[in-house]
Coordinates of C-alpha atoms in Angstrom, one line a residue:
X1 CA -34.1 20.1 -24.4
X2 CA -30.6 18.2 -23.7
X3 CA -30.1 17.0 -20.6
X4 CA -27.4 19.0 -18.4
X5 CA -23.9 16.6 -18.1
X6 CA -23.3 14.9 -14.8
X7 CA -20.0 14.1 -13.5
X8 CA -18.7 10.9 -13.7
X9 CA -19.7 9.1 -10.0
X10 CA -16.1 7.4 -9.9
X11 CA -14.2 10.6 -10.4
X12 CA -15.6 12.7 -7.7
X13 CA -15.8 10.1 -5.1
X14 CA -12.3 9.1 -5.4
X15 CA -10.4 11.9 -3.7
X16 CA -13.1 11.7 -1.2
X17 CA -12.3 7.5 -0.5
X18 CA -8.6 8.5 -0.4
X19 CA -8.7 11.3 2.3
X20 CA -11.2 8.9 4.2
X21 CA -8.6 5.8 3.9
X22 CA -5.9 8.3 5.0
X23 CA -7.6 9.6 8.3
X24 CA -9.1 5.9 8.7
X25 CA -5.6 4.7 8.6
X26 CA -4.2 7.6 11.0
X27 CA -6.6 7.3 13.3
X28 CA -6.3 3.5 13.4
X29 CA -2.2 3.9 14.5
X30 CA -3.0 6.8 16.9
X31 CA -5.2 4.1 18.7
X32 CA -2.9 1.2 17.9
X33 CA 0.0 3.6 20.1
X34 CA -2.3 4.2 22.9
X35 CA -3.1 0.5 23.1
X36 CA -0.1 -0.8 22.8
X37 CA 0.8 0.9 26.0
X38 CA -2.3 -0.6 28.1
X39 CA -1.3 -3.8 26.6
X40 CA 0.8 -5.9 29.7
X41 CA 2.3 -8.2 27.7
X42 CA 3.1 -6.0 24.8
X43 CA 4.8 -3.6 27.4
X44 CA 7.0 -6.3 29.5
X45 CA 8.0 -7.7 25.9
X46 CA 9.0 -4.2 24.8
X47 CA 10.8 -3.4 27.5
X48 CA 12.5 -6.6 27.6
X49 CA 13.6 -5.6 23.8
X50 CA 14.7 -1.9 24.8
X51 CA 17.0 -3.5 27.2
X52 CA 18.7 -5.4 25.1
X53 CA 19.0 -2.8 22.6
X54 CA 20.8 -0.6 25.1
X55 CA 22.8 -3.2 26.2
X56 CA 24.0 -3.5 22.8
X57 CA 24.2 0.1 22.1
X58 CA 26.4 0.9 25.2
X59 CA 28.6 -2.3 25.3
X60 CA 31.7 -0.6 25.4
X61 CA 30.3 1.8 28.7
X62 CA 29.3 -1.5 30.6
X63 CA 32.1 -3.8 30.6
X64 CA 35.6 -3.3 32.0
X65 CA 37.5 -6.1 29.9
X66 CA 37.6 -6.9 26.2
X67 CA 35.6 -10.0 25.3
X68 CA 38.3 -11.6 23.9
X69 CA 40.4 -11.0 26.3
X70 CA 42.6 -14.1 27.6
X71 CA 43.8 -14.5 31.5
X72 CA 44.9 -18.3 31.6
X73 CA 44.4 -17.3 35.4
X74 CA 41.1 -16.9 35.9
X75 CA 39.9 -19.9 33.5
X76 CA 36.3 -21.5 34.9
X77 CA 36.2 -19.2 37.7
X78 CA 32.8 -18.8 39.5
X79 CA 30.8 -16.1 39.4
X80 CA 31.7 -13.4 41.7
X81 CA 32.4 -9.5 41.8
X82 CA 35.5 -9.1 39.3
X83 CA 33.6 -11.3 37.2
X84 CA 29.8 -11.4 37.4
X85 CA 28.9 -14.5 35.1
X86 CA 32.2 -15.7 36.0
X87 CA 34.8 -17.4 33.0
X88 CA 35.3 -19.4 30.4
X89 CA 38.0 -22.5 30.0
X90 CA 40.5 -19.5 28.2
X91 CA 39.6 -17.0 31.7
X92 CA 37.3 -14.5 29.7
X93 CA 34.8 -12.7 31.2
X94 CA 31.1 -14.3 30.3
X95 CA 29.7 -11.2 30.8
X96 CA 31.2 -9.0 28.5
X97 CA 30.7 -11.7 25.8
X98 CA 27.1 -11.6 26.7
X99 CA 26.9 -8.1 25.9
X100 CA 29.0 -7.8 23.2
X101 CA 27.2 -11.2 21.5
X102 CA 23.5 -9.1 21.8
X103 CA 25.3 -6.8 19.1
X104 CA 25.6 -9.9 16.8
X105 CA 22.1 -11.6 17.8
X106 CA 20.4 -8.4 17.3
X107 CA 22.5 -7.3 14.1
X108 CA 21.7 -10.8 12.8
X109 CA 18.2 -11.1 13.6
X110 CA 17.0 -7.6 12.3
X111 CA 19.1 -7.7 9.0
X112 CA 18.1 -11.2 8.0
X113 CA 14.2 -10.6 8.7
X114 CA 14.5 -7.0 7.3
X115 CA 15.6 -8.8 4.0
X116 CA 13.0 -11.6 4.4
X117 CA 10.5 -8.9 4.7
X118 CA 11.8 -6.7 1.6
X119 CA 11.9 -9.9 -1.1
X120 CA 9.1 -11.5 0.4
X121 CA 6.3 -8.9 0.2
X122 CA 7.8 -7.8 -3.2
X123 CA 7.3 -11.3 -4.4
X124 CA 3.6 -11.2 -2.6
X125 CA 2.7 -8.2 -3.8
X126 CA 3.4 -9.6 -7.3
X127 CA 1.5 -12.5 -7.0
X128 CA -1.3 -11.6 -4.9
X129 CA -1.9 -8.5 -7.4
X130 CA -1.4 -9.4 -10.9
X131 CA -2.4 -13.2 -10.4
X132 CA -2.2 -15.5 -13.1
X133 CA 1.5 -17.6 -14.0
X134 CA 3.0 -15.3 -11.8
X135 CA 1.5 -16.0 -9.2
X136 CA 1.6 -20.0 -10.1
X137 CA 5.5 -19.4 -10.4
X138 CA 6.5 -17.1 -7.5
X139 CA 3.9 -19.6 -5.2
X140 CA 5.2 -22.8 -6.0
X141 CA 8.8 -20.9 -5.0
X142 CA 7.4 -20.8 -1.8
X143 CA 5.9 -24.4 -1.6
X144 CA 9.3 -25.6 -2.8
X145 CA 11.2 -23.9 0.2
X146 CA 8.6 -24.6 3.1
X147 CA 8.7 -28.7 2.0
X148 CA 12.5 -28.2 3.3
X149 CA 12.5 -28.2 7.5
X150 CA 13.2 -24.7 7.7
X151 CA 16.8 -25.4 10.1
X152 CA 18.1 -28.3 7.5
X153 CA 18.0 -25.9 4.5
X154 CA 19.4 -23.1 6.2
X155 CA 22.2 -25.7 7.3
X156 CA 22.6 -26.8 3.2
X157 CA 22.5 -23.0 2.2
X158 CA 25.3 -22.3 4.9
X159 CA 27.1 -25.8 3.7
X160 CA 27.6 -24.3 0.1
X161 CA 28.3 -20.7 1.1
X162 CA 30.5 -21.8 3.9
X163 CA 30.4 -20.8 7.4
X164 CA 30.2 -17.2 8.4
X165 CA 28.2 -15.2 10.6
X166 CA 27.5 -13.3 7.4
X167 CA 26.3 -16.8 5.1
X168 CA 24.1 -17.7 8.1
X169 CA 22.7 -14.4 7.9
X170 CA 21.6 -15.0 4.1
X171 CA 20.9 -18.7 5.2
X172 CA 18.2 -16.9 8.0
X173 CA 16.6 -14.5 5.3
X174 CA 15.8 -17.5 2.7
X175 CA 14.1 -19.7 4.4
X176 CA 11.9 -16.8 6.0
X177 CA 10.9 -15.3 2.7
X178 CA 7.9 -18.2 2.4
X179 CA 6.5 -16.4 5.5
X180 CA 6.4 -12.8 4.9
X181 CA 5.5 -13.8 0.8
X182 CA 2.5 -16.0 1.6
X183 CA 1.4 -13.7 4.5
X184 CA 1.8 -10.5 2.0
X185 CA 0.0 -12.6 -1.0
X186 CA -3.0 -13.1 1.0
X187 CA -3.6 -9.9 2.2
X188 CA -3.1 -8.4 -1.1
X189 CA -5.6 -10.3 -2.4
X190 CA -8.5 -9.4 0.0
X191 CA -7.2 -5.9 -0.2
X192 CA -7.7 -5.6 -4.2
X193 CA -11.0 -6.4 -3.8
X194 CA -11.9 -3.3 -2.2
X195 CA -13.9 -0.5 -3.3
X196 CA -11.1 2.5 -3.3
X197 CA -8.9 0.1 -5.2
X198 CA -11.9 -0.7 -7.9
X199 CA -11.8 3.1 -7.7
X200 CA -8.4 3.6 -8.5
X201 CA -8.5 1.5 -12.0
X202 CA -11.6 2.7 -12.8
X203 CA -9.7 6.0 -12.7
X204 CA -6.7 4.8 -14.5
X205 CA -4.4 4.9 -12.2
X206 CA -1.2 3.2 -12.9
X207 CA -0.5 0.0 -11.2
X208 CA 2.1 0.9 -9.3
X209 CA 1.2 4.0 -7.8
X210 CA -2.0 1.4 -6.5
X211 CA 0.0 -0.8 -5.0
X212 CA 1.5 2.1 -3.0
X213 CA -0.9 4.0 -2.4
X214 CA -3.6 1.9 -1.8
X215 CA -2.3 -1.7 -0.9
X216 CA 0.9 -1.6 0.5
X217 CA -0.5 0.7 3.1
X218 CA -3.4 -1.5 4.0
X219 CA -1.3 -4.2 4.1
X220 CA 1.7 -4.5 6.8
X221 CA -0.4 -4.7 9.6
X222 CA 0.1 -8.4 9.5
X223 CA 3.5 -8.2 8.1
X224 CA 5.0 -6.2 11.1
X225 CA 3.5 -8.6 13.5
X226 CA 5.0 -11.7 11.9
X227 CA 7.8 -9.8 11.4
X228 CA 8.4 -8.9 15.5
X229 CA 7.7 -12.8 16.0
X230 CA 9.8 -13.4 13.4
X231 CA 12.9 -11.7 15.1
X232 CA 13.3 -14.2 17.6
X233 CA 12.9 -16.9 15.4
X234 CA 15.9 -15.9 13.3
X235 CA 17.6 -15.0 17.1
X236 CA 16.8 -19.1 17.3
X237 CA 18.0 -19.8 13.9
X238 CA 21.4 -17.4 14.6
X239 CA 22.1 -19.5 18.1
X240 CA 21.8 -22.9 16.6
X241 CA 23.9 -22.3 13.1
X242 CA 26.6 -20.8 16.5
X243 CA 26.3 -24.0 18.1
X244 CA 26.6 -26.5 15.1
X245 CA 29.5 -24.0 14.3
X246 CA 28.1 -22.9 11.1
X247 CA 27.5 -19.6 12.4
X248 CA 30.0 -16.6 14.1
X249 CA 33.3 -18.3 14.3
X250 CA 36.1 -18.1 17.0
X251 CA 36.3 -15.4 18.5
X252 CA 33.6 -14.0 18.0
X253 CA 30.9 -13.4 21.1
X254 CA 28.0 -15.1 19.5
X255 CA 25.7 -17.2 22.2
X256 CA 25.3 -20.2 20.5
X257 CA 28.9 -20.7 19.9
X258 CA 29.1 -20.0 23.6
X259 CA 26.8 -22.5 24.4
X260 CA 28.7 -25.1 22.0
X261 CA 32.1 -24.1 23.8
X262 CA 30.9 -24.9 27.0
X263 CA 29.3 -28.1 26.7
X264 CA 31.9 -30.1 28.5
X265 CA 31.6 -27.9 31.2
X266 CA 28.2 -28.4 32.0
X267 CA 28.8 -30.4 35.0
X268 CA 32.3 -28.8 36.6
X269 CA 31.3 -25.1 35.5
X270 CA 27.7 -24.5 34.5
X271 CA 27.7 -21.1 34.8
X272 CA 29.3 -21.2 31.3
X273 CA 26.2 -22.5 29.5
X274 CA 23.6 -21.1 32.1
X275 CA 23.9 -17.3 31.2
X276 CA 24.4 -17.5 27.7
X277 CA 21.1 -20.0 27.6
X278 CA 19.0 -17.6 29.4
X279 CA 20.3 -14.3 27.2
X280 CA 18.6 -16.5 24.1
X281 CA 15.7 -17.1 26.2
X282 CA 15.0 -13.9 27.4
X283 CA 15.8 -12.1 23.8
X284 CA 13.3 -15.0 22.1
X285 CA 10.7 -14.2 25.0
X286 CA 10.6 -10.5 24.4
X287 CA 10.3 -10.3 21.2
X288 CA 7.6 -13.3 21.0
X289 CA 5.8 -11.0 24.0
X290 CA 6.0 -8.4 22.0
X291 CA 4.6 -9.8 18.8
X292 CA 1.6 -11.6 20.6
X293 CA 0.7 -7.6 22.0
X294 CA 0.6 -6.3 18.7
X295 CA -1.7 -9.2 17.4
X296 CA -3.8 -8.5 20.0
X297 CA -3.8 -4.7 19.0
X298 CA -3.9 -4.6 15.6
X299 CA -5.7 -7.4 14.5
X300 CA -9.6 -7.0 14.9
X301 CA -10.5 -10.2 15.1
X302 CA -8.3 -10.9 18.7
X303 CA -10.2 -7.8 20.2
X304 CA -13.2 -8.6 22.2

């Protein structure tokens, strides 16, 4: 008498793994949004962000003079109500090139880290998944790059490329890629490991519909945390290329070129280095408030 045919234990718990990830996963962010708003920190560092967002977004609706605008009249005046963070040595309004200059830290910040977070995970991914001399390779990329202080080979990249707001931009993204690619690398391994993704090869599924379906997913948790921490770094990074003048270039509103313009002034007009000082810090301190809240959220090991 044969024996009746079973089905093949692999196959039929599969789908079942995959709808359990998915709802896992859901359920996980639904709880990671309501916590985020219980979370002090994460919310005074959000809202800190919004703010500067808006500023940015309504620039033209806040400020009644152009921020390159010139009135040899007015140069080093005090603060006061035609001017409310008072003037430069050329007479233009510090204000409006506060707000105008959180379009270019923000613009800078979120395109250089987005592209630090693109090429860096790819070249994780790749490493952490298929091991082996690519990973050898792609990892002693990243040990090459992090032997560099991080600031003195963004200044060589910008030295070769020349200085724009655009090359320190690129300059910003390189020397973050180590971050996001290490970060991304060790998560992938752990993550491969796991039983749905044993599942999904013994099934024959193709490699890269694994690594987006089944890593990828499971694996920018850490990746958008280091990546909200890592927006004010690059804000950081933006400032000091301005102030070394490797960054924006005349005229351009960018705070650390502010801050480098006013140095001799510290003394007779400090107001001209105090308010752009303190939009960095406040932009660095939101974002870093921000970042700490969603470790705390999404990482299981900071929950109590």
């Amino acid at each position: 008498m044969s024996a009746q045919p079973t089905p093949s234990p692999v196959t039929t718990q599969d789908p079942k793994t995959e709808g359990e990830e998915r709802e896992a996963l859901n359920s996980s962010l639904r709880d990671a949004w309501r916590s985020l708003f219980r979370h002090r920190s994460a919310v005074i560092g959000g809202g800190i962000v919004l703010f500067f967002i808006l500023l940015a977004l309504i620039a033209p609706l806040l400020v009644p003079y152009g921020f390159n605008q010139v009135d040899a009249d007015a140069r080093l005046q005090a603060p006061s109500a035609a001017h409310w963070f008072g003037t430069d040595d050329l007479g233009r309004d510090i204000f409006t090139r506060i707000v105008y200059g959180a379009r270019i830290s923000l613009w800078v910040g979120f395109f250089a880290i987005l592209g630090s977070i693109i090429v860096g995970s790819l070249l994780g991914l790749i490493a952490g998944y298929y091991g082996g001399w690519k990973d050898i390779i792609i990892s002693r990329v990243f040990d090459t790059l992090l032997a560099f202080p991080s600031l003195l080979l963004g200044i060589a990249i910008v030295s070769m490329l020349g200085p724009s707001l655009e090359n320190a931009m690129y300059a910003i993204a390189i020397i973050n890629i180590p971050n996001f690619g290490r970060l991304m690398r060790s998560r992938v391994l752990s993550v491969k490991q796991e039983d749905f993704v044993l599942a999904a090869r013994a099934v024959g599924m193709k490699d890269w519909r694994i690594l987006l379906k089944h890593v990828m997913p499971n694996s920018w948790t850490p990746i958008m945390v280091q990546g909200t921490l890592g927006f004010a770094t690059a804000v950081l990074e933006a400032a000091a290329f301005g102030f070394l003048g490797l960054g924006a270039q005349p005229p351009e509103p960018e705070w650390g070129k502010m801050l480098s313009d006013s140095r001799q002034f510290i003394q007779s007009a400090p107001w001209t280095m105090i308010f752009p000082g303190m939009a960095i810090m406040f932009t660095v301190l939101g974002f870093n408030l921000l970042g700490d809240g969603l470790r705390d959220i999404l990482d299981p090991r900071m929950k109590q």
